[in-house]
Amino acid sequence: MRAQPKASHFVNGAYVEDTAGAVIEVIYPATGEVIARVHEATPAVIEAALAGAEAAQKAWAATRPVERARILRRAVDLIRARNAELSELETLDTGKPIQETTVADWPSGADALEYFAGLAPTVTGETMPLGGDFVYTIREPLGVCVGIGAWNYPSQIACWKSAPALALGNAMIFKPSEVTPLGALKLAEIFVEAGLPPGLFNVLQGRGAVGAALVTDARVAKVSLTGSVPTGRKVYAAAAEGIRHVTMELGGKSPLIVFEDADIESAIGAAMLGNFYSTGQICSNGTRVFVQKAIKEKFLARLAERTAAIKLGDPMDPDTQLGPLVSAPQLDKVLAYIDKAKAEGGRLVAGGGRADLNTGYYVQPTVFADITDDMTLACEEVFGPVMAVLDFDTEEEVVARANATEFGLAAGVFTADLARGHRVVGQLQAGTCWINAYNLTPVEGPFGGVKASGVGRENSKAAVEHYTQVKSVYVGMGPVEAPY
Ligand code: NAD
């Protein structure tokens, strides 16, 4: 098995195995070949991780921020030096093209570690003078944090969660998606090599039940989930039982609005990036592309032409632009959505079925036009390379229709009129918006959703709020005056 890790879990600074846990097969989506086997964490392994994390966190919280930062910075250097081999493993785990994983996955994870290493020593409290007495505040770590990942960006998610958690003095237990368990183990190895004390970053494999066991443990202070809305509802409710902090990064059905004055080539490029990158398996994708009627047919003709030229193939070939979907169930789900869109009256402009490569879980990049708001394709998250193009007449109308969804993760606007760009974004119900760009999520900017798409923010200074809590200290400078 070409990607077999040394063992299934990483606990207290070392690989750990317990073959009593159910087997999870890791499948390379480009061929269907089993490339590794891991076991689900048993209660004994879960207990070891929780006990180790709790014990290690106290000393880590008392470590100077610059020292914590130095360790994370060393991890950044190791990741960058090994980007080629790490990206290859990411491609095996996810099926995403190597031309993407080498620039997007681990590199953005390294950026997050670098950013939070730099930020941690600057996190301070405040002083509130009261004319003699005063109040000061301390930003303290939360304690043991649980991270639960989705399968679309497994290593980036592990980095995005562990970077602020560790930089700010917490310990983390990370449970990757059972579909993509490999990258997080590499991150754990790298942290130890960089000097991170044992117990501060642990990786436990397993399906939902392992995540659920972690979320309800009394030693856990915070849960950060990246996953679907239905899972988010369950995890949020379970965390609420223990009044735990949460960050919920959930699904979306985001609008990308193209006005008739937009730079049409850029708008088409953004719509393609926002539907086909990572084979469409990105939470913030602009899967409802609203195009103003005057330019609709021109937009569709050029979009069809550019879509037909996308190069599908072996993800390890640097020229491949579109890889397979992550798994056989995901392929079935996406094909069912394509069939439904056809049955409900969508006009097929590009693609429309399984790609005939005689291997793997490939689907053609697909575009449907004439989608209306009530069609399934306009309402449900597909998580595959299937673009829905809708049309509109006026700004007021498109804003109302863009907002008419339970989701609120992201939104984009293309227009040459910047005043309109800002005006429209100001009215869109979405946590992350772009004007004349799409799906760029640099660590410097906050990322997250509103409405059913989530709570809390990852990246940027905003994440400090979500991995620390404020202690308020009142200092009395004189005698205590009491009425009795
Ligand atoms: P999923 O909801 O099926 O699973 C996510 C994770 O939750 C997995 O690790 C899974 O094992 C775990 N899990 C499942 N049930 C659980 C439970 N009861 N308790 C604890 N953990 C449990 O999601 P997925 O299919 O892996 O990923 C795709 C989804 O993730 C899409 O909806 C996508 O939009 C979303 N996503 C969101 C973001 C974001 O940042 N907003 C990023 C990537 C993906």
Coordinates of C-alpha atoms and ligand atoms in Angstrom, one line a residue:
M1 CA 0.0 0.0 0.0
R2 CA 1.8 3.1 -1.3
A3 CA 0.7 5.6 1.3
Q4 CA 0.4 3.5 4.5
P5 CA 1.3 5.6 7.6
K6 CA 3.4 4.2 10.4
A7 CA 0.2 3.8 12.5
S8 CA -3.3 5.1 12.6
H9 CA -3.1 7.8 15.4
F10 CA -0.7 10.3 16.8
V11 CA -1.0 10.7 20.5
N12 CA 1.4 12.3 23.1
G13 CA 4.1 12.9 20.5
A14 CA 4.2 9.4 18.9
Y15 CA 2.4 7.1 16.5
V16 CA -0.1 4.8 18.2
E17 CA -2.0 1.8 16.9
D18 CA -4.9 -0.2 18.3
T19 CA -6.1 -2.7 15.8
A20 CA -9.3 -3.3 17.8
G21 CA -10.7 -0.2 16.0
A22 CA -12.8 -0.8 12.9
V23 CA -10.8 -0.6 9.6
I24 CA -11.0 2.5 7.4
E25 CA -9.7 2.0 3.8
V26 CA -8.1 4.9 2.2
I27 CA -8.8 5.0 -1.6
Y28 CA -7.0 6.9 -4.3
P29 CA -9.9 8.5 -6.1
A30 CA -8.2 8.5 -9.5
T31 CA -8.0 4.7 -9.6
G32 CA -10.1 3.3 -6.8
E33 CA -7.0 1.5 -5.5
V34 CA -6.7 1.0 -1.7
I35 CA -3.5 3.0 -0.8
A36 CA -3.6 2.7 3.0
R37 CA -5.6 1.2 5.9
V38 CA -6.2 2.9 9.3
H39 CA -8.2 1.9 12.3
E40 CA -10.8 3.9 14.1
A41 CA -9.8 5.2 17.5
T42 CA -10.9 3.0 20.4
P43 CA -12.0 4.4 23.7
A44 CA -8.5 3.6 25.1
V45 CA -6.8 5.7 22.4
I46 CA -9.3 8.5 22.8
E47 CA -8.7 8.6 26.6
A48 CA -5.0 8.7 26.1
A49 CA -5.3 11.7 23.8
L50 CA -7.6 13.6 26.1
A51 CA -5.5 12.9 29.2
G52 CA -2.3 13.8 27.4
A53 CA -3.7 17.0 25.9
E54 CA -5.1 18.2 29.2
A55 CA -1.7 17.5 31.0
A56 CA 0.4 19.2 28.3
Q57 CA -1.7 22.3 27.8
K58 CA -1.0 23.8 31.2
A59 CA 2.7 24.1 30.7
W60 CA 2.1 25.3 27.1
A61 CA -0.2 28.0 28.3
A62 CA 2.6 29.2 30.6
T63 CA 5.2 29.2 27.8
R64 CA 6.2 32.6 26.5
P65 CA 4.3 33.4 23.3
V66 CA 7.6 34.1 21.4
E67 CA 8.8 30.6 22.3
R68 CA 5.5 29.0 21.1
A69 CA 5.9 31.1 17.9
R70 CA 9.4 29.9 17.3
I71 CA 8.3 26.3 17.3
L72 CA 5.5 27.0 14.9
R73 CA 7.8 29.0 12.6
R74 CA 10.1 25.9 12.5
A75 CA 7.1 23.8 11.4
V76 CA 6.4 26.3 8.6
D77 CA 10.0 25.9 7.3
L78 CA 9.7 22.1 7.4
I79 CA 6.4 22.2 5.5
R80 CA 7.8 24.5 2.9
A81 CA 10.9 22.4 2.5
R82 CA 8.8 19.3 2.0
N83 CA 6.0 20.8 0.0
A84 CA 6.5 18.4 -3.0
E85 CA 6.2 15.2 -1.1
L86 CA 3.4 16.5 1.2
S87 CA 1.5 17.7 -1.9
E88 CA 1.9 14.3 -3.5
L89 CA 0.4 12.6 -0.4
E90 CA -2.5 15.2 -0.5
T91 CA -3.2 14.3 -4.1
L92 CA -3.2 10.6 -3.2
D93 CA -5.6 11.2 -0.3
T94 CA -8.0 13.5 -2.1
G95 CA -7.5 12.9 -5.9
K96 CA -7.0 16.7 -6.4
P97 CA -4.5 17.6 -9.2
I98 CA -0.9 18.1 -8.2
Q99 CA -1.0 21.5 -9.9
E100 CA -3.5 22.5 -7.2
T101 CA -2.1 20.8 -4.1
T102 CA 1.4 22.2 -4.6
V103 CA 0.1 25.7 -4.5
A104 CA -3.1 25.7 -2.5
D105 CA -3.2 23.0 0.2
W106 CA -0.1 22.8 2.4
P107 CA 1.1 26.2 1.2
S108 CA -2.0 27.9 2.7
G109 CA -1.6 25.8 5.8
A110 CA 2.0 27.0 6.2
D111 CA 0.7 30.6 5.7
A112 CA -1.7 30.1 8.6
L113 CA 1.0 28.8 10.9
E114 CA 3.3 31.7 10.0
Y115 CA 0.6 34.2 10.5
F116 CA -0.5 33.0 13.9
A117 CA 3.2 32.5 15.0
G118 CA 3.7 36.2 14.3
L119 CA 0.4 37.3 15.8
A120 CA 0.6 35.3 19.1
P121 CA 3.2 37.5 20.9
T122 CA 1.1 40.6 20.1
V123 CA -2.0 39.4 21.8
T124 CA -2.5 41.6 24.9
G125 CA -5.1 42.7 27.3
E126 CA -6.5 46.1 28.0
T127 CA -6.5 48.5 31.0
M128 CA -9.6 50.5 32.0
P129 CA -8.7 53.3 34.4
L130 CA -11.3 54.1 37.0
G131 CA -9.6 57.1 38.6
G132 CA -7.6 55.2 41.2
D133 CA -8.9 51.6 41.0
F134 CA -8.6 50.0 37.6
V135 CA -9.6 46.9 35.6
Y136 CA -7.2 45.0 33.4
T137 CA -7.9 42.1 31.1
I138 CA -5.9 39.0 30.2
R139 CA -6.6 36.9 27.1
E140 CA -6.2 33.3 28.2
P141 CA -6.2 30.1 26.2
L142 CA -9.4 28.0 26.3
G143 CA -7.7 24.6 27.1
V144 CA -8.2 21.5 25.1
C145 CA -9.7 22.2 21.7
V146 CA -11.1 19.6 19.3
G147 CA -10.8 20.0 15.6
I148 CA -13.0 18.0 13.2
G149 CA -12.2 18.1 9.5
A150 CA -13.9 17.7 6.2
W151 CA -12.3 15.8 3.3
N152 CA -11.9 18.6 0.7
Y153 CA -8.9 20.4 2.1
P154 CA -7.7 17.9 4.8
S155 CA -4.3 19.3 5.5
Q156 CA -5.2 23.0 5.1
I157 CA -8.1 22.4 7.6
A158 CA -5.7 20.7 10.1
C159 CA -3.4 23.7 9.8
W160 CA -6.1 26.4 9.9
K161 CA -7.4 25.0 13.2
S162 CA -4.2 24.1 14.9
A163 CA -2.3 27.3 14.0
P164 CA -4.4 29.7 16.2
A165 CA -5.1 27.0 18.8
L166 CA -1.5 26.2 19.4
A167 CA -0.1 29.7 18.9
L168 CA -2.5 31.0 21.6
G169 CA -1.6 28.4 24.2
N170 CA -4.2 25.6 23.6
A171 CA -3.8 21.9 23.0
M172 CA -5.6 20.3 20.0
I173 CA -7.1 16.9 19.3
F174 CA -7.8 16.7 15.6
K175 CA -10.0 14.2 13.9
P176 CA -9.6 14.2 10.2
S177 CA -12.4 13.1 7.9
E178 CA -12.5 9.3 7.6
V179 CA -12.3 9.8 3.8
T180 CA -8.9 11.6 3.9
P181 CA -7.0 10.6 7.1
L182 CA -3.3 10.9 6.0
G183 CA -2.3 14.6 5.9
A184 CA -3.0 15.4 9.5
L185 CA -0.6 12.6 10.6
K186 CA 2.2 14.3 8.7
L187 CA 1.4 17.6 10.4
A188 CA 1.7 15.9 13.8
E189 CA 5.1 14.5 12.8
I190 CA 6.3 17.9 11.6
F191 CA 5.2 19.6 14.8
V192 CA 7.1 17.2 16.9
E193 CA 10.2 17.6 14.7
A194 CA 9.8 21.4 15.1
G195 CA 10.0 21.0 18.9
L196 CA 6.3 21.0 19.9
P197 CA 6.0 19.2 23.3
P198 CA 4.2 15.9 23.3
G199 CA 0.4 15.9 23.8
L200 CA -0.3 19.3 22.3
F201 CA -1.3 18.1 18.8
N202 CA -2.9 14.7 18.6
V203 CA -4.6 13.0 15.6
L204 CA -7.4 10.4 16.1
Q205 CA -8.9 8.6 13.2
G206 CA -12.5 7.6 13.0
R207 CA -16.0 8.2 11.7
G208 CA -18.6 10.5 13.2
A209 CA -18.8 8.5 16.5
V210 CA -15.2 9.3 17.4
G211 CA -15.9 13.0 16.8
A212 CA -19.0 12.7 18.9
A213 CA -17.1 11.1 21.8
L214 CA -14.6 14.0 21.8
V215 CA -17.2 16.7 21.6
T216 CA -19.0 15.6 24.8
D217 CA -15.9 15.0 27.0
A218 CA -15.8 17.2 30.1
R219 CA -12.1 18.1 29.4
V220 CA -12.9 19.7 26.1
A221 CA -13.3 23.5 26.1
K222 CA -13.9 24.1 22.4
V223 CA -15.0 22.4 19.2
S224 CA -14.1 23.6 15.7
L225 CA -15.9 21.7 12.9
T226 CA -15.6 22.0 9.2
G227 CA -18.3 20.0 7.6
S228 CA -21.9 20.0 6.3
V229 CA -24.9 21.8 7.8
P230 CA -26.6 18.5 9.1
T231 CA -23.3 17.5 10.9
G232 CA -22.9 21.1 12.2
R233 CA -26.4 21.0 13.8
K234 CA -25.5 17.8 15.7
V235 CA -22.0 18.9 16.8
Y236 CA -23.2 22.4 17.8
A237 CA -26.0 20.8 19.9
A238 CA -23.7 18.3 21.6
A239 CA -21.2 21.1 22.3
A240 CA -23.9 23.3 23.8
E241 CA -24.7 20.6 26.4
G242 CA -21.4 21.4 28.0
I243 CA -21.5 25.1 27.2
R244 CA -18.4 24.7 25.0
H245 CA -17.0 27.3 22.6
V246 CA -17.6 26.5 18.9
T247 CA -16.5 27.4 15.5
M248 CA -18.7 26.0 12.8
E249 CA -17.5 26.2 9.2
L250 CA -20.4 24.7 7.2
G251 CA -21.8 24.4 3.7
G252 CA -23.1 26.9 1.3
K253 CA -24.9 27.7 -1.9
S254 CA -23.2 31.0 -2.6
P255 CA -24.3 33.5 -5.2
L256 CA -21.9 35.0 -7.8
I257 CA -23.6 38.0 -9.4
V258 CA -22.4 39.2 -12.8
F259 CA -23.6 42.6 -14.0
E260 CA -23.7 43.5 -17.7
D261 CA -20.9 46.0 -17.3
A262 CA -18.5 43.4 -15.8
D263 CA -15.2 42.3 -17.4
I264 CA -16.7 39.2 -18.9
E265 CA -13.5 37.2 -19.3
S266 CA -12.7 37.8 -15.6
A267 CA -16.2 37.0 -14.5
I268 CA -16.2 33.7 -16.5
G269 CA -12.8 32.8 -15.1
A270 CA -14.0 33.4 -11.6
A271 CA -17.2 31.4 -12.2
M272 CA -15.0 28.5 -13.4
L273 CA -12.6 28.8 -10.5
G274 CA -15.6 29.0 -8.2
N275 CA -17.2 25.8 -9.5
F276 CA -14.4 23.6 -10.9
Y277 CA -11.4 24.1 -8.7
S278 CA -10.9 21.1 -6.5
T279 CA -13.5 19.4 -8.7
G280 CA -16.1 21.7 -7.3
Q281 CA -15.6 20.4 -3.7
I282 CA -15.2 23.8 -2.0
C283 CA -17.6 25.1 0.6
S284 CA -17.5 28.7 -0.6
N285 CA -18.1 27.9 -4.3
G286 CA -20.3 30.3 -6.3
T287 CA -22.7 27.7 -7.3
R288 CA -25.5 30.0 -8.2
V289 CA -24.1 32.2 -11.0
F290 CA -26.6 35.1 -11.6
V291 CA -25.9 36.7 -15.0
Q292 CA -27.7 39.9 -16.1
K293 CA -29.9 39.1 -19.1
A294 CA -28.2 41.4 -21.6
I295 CA -25.0 39.4 -21.5
K296 CA -26.3 36.0 -20.7
E297 CA -25.9 34.3 -24.1
K298 CA -22.5 35.8 -24.7
F299 CA -21.4 34.7 -21.2
L300 CA -22.7 31.1 -21.8
A301 CA -21.1 30.7 -25.2
R302 CA -17.7 31.7 -24.0
L303 CA -18.1 29.7 -20.7
A304 CA -19.0 26.6 -22.7
E305 CA -16.0 27.1 -24.9
R306 CA -13.6 27.5 -22.0
T307 CA -15.2 24.6 -20.0
A308 CA -14.8 22.2 -23.0
A309 CA -11.0 23.0 -22.9
I310 CA -10.5 21.9 -19.3
K311 CA -8.0 19.1 -19.1
L312 CA -9.1 16.1 -17.0
G313 CA -6.8 13.2 -16.2
D314 CA -4.2 11.7 -14.0
P315 CA -3.9 14.0 -10.9
M316 CA -0.2 13.4 -10.7
D317 CA 0.3 14.9 -14.2
P318 CA 1.2 18.5 -13.7
D319 CA -0.9 19.4 -16.8
T320 CA -4.1 18.0 -15.4
Q321 CA -6.5 20.7 -14.4
L322 CA -9.5 18.6 -13.1
G323 CA -9.2 15.5 -11.0
P324 CA -11.8 12.9 -9.9
L325 CA -14.3 13.4 -7.1
V326 CA -13.1 12.2 -3.7
S327 CA -15.1 9.0 -3.5
A328 CA -17.6 6.6 -5.1
P329 CA -20.5 7.9 -3.0
Q330 CA -19.7 11.5 -3.9
L331 CA -19.6 10.5 -7.6
D332 CA -23.1 8.9 -7.2
K333 CA -24.4 12.0 -5.4
V334 CA -23.1 14.4 -8.0
L335 CA -24.4 12.3 -11.0
A336 CA -27.8 12.2 -9.3
Y337 CA -27.9 16.0 -9.0
I338 CA -27.0 16.2 -12.7
D339 CA -29.8 13.9 -13.7
K340 CA -32.2 15.9 -11.5
A341 CA -31.2 19.2 -13.1
K342 CA -31.9 17.7 -16.5
A343 CA -35.3 16.3 -15.4
E344 CA -36.3 19.6 -13.8
G345 CA -35.6 21.5 -17.1
G346 CA -32.1 22.8 -16.8
R347 CA -30.5 23.6 -20.2
L348 CA -27.2 21.7 -20.5
V349 CA -24.4 23.9 -21.8
A350 CA -21.3 21.8 -21.0
G351 CA -20.5 18.4 -19.7
G352 CA -23.4 16.5 -18.2
G353 CA -22.2 13.1 -17.1
R354 CA -19.4 10.8 -16.0
A355 CA -16.1 11.4 -17.7
D356 CA -15.1 8.4 -19.7
L357 CA -11.5 7.8 -18.4
N358 CA -12.1 4.1 -17.6
T359 CA -10.9 4.7 -14.1
G360 CA -11.6 6.6 -11.0
Y361 CA -14.5 8.9 -9.9
Y362 CA -14.4 11.4 -12.7
V363 CA -17.3 13.6 -13.8
Q364 CA -17.3 16.2 -16.6
P365 CA -17.2 19.9 -15.7
T366 CA -20.9 20.7 -16.2
V367 CA -22.8 23.9 -16.7
F368 CA -26.6 24.3 -16.7
A369 CA -28.3 27.4 -17.9
D370 CA -31.9 28.5 -17.4
I371 CA -31.9 27.4 -13.8
T372 CA -34.7 28.9 -11.7
D373 CA -34.7 29.5 -8.0
D374 CA -37.0 26.6 -7.1
M375 CA -35.0 23.9 -9.0
T376 CA -33.0 21.5 -6.8
L377 CA -29.7 22.7 -8.4
A378 CA -30.3 26.2 -7.1
C379 CA -31.2 25.1 -3.6
E380 CA -28.9 22.2 -2.5
E381 CA -25.2 22.0 -2.1
V382 CA -23.8 19.5 -4.8
F383 CA -20.1 19.6 -3.9
G384 CA -19.0 18.7 -7.4
P385 CA -18.1 20.5 -10.7
V386 CA -21.7 21.5 -11.6
M387 CA -22.4 25.2 -12.2
A388 CA -25.9 26.6 -12.2
V389 CA -26.4 29.7 -14.3
L390 CA -29.5 31.8 -13.5
D391 CA -30.4 35.2 -15.1
F392 CA -31.8 38.4 -13.7
D393 CA -33.0 41.9 -14.7
T394 CA -32.4 44.3 -11.8
E395 CA -30.0 44.9 -8.9
E396 CA -32.8 44.9 -6.4
E397 CA -34.2 41.6 -7.7
V398 CA -30.9 39.8 -7.7
V399 CA -30.0 40.9 -4.2
A400 CA -33.3 39.5 -2.9
R401 CA -32.9 36.2 -4.8
A402 CA -29.3 35.8 -3.8
N403 CA -30.3 36.1 -0.1
A404 CA -33.3 33.7 -0.4
T405 CA -31.4 30.7 1.0
E406 CA -30.7 29.2 4.4
F407 CA -27.0 29.4 3.7
G408 CA -24.7 32.5 4.0
L409 CA -21.2 31.4 3.5
A410 CA -19.9 33.5 0.6
A411 CA -20.9 35.8 -2.3
G412 CA -19.3 37.5 -5.2
V413 CA -20.1 40.5 -7.4
F414 CA -18.6 41.4 -10.8
T415 CA -19.2 44.9 -12.0
A416 CA -17.2 47.8 -13.4
D417 CA -19.2 50.1 -11.2
L418 CA -17.4 50.0 -7.8
A419 CA -20.1 52.0 -6.1
R420 CA -22.6 49.3 -7.1
G421 CA -20.1 46.6 -6.1
H422 CA -19.9 47.9 -2.5
R423 CA -23.7 48.7 -2.4
V424 CA -24.6 45.1 -3.4
V425 CA -22.1 43.5 -1.1
G426 CA -23.4 45.6 1.7
Q427 CA -26.8 43.9 1.3
L428 CA -25.7 40.4 0.8
Q429 CA -26.2 37.9 3.7
A430 CA -22.8 36.2 3.5
G431 CA -19.8 36.0 5.8
T432 CA -17.2 36.3 3.1
C433 CA -17.6 38.4 0.0
W434 CA -15.6 39.3 -3.1
I435 CA -15.8 42.2 -5.5
N436 CA -14.3 41.4 -9.0
A437 CA -12.6 38.3 -7.5
Y438 CA -13.7 34.9 -6.2
N439 CA -12.7 32.3 -3.7
L440 CA -9.5 33.9 -2.6
T441 CA -9.1 33.3 1.2
P442 CA -5.7 34.7 2.4
V443 CA -5.0 34.1 6.1
E444 CA -4.9 37.9 6.6
G445 CA -8.7 38.0 6.1
P446 CA -11.5 36.5 8.2
F447 CA -13.3 33.5 6.7
G448 CA -16.6 32.1 7.8
G449 CA -20.4 32.1 7.3
V450 CA -23.6 33.6 8.6
K451 CA -27.1 31.9 8.8
A452 CA -26.9 28.1 8.5
S453 CA -23.3 28.3 7.1
G454 CA -21.8 28.7 10.5
V455 CA -20.6 30.7 13.5
G456 CA -17.2 32.0 14.3
R457 CA -14.4 32.9 12.0
E458 CA -11.1 31.3 10.9
N459 CA -7.9 33.1 10.0
S460 CA -7.0 36.7 10.7
K461 CA -7.1 38.5 14.0
A462 CA -10.7 37.4 14.3
A463 CA -9.6 33.9 15.2
V464 CA -8.0 35.2 18.4
E465 CA -11.5 35.7 19.7
H466 CA -12.3 32.1 19.1
Y467 CA -9.3 30.5 20.7
T468 CA -9.0 32.7 23.8
Q469 CA -11.2 34.0 26.5
V470 CA -11.1 37.2 28.4
K471 CA -10.4 37.4 32.1
S472 CA -11.3 40.7 33.7
V473 CA -9.4 41.7 36.8
Y474 CA -10.6 44.6 39.1
V475 CA -7.8 46.1 41.2
G476 CA -8.8 48.0 44.3
M477 CA -6.2 50.7 45.2
G478 CA -7.7 52.0 48.5
P479 CA -9.7 50.8 51.5
V480 CA -13.0 49.0 50.9
E481 CA -16.0 51.1 51.8
A482 CA -18.8 49.0 53.1
P483 CA -22.2 50.3 54.4
Y484 CA -22.2 47.9 57.4
Ligands
NAD1 P1 -19.5 15.9 7.0 O1 -20.4 16.8 7.7 O2 -20.0 14.6 6.4 O3 -18.3 15.5 7.9 C1 -17.4 16.4 8.5 C2 -16.7 15.8 9.7 O4 -17.6 15.6 10.8 C3 -16.1 14.4 9.4 O5 -14.8 14.4 10.0 C4 -17.0 13.5 10.1 O6 -16.5 12.2 10.5 C5 -17.4 14.3 11.3 N1 -18.7 13.9 11.9 C6 -19.8 13.4 11.3 N2 -20.8 13.2 12.2 C7 -20.3 13.6 13.4 C8 -20.8 13.7 14.7 N3 -22.1 13.4 15.0 N4 -20.1 14.2 15.7 C9 -18.8 14.7 15.5 N5 -18.3 14.6 14.2 C10 -19.0 14.1 13.2 O7 -18.8 16.7 5.8 P2 -17.9 16.3 4.6 O8 -18.7 15.5 3.7 O9 -16.6 15.6 5.2 O10 -17.4 17.6 4.0 C11 -18.2 18.3 3.1 C12 -19.0 19.4 3.8 O11 -18.1 20.3 4.5 C13 -19.7 20.3 2.8 O12 -21.0 20.6 3.3 C14 -18.9 21.6 2.8 O13 -19.6 22.8 2.4 C15 -18.4 21.7 4.2 N6 -17.1 22.5 4.2 C16 -17.2 23.7 4.8 C17 -16.0 24.5 4.9 C18 -16.0 25.8 5.5 O14 -15.0 26.3 5.9 N7 -17.2 26.5 5.7 C19 -14.9 24.0 4.3 C20 -14.8 22.8 3.7 C21 -16.0 22.0 3.7

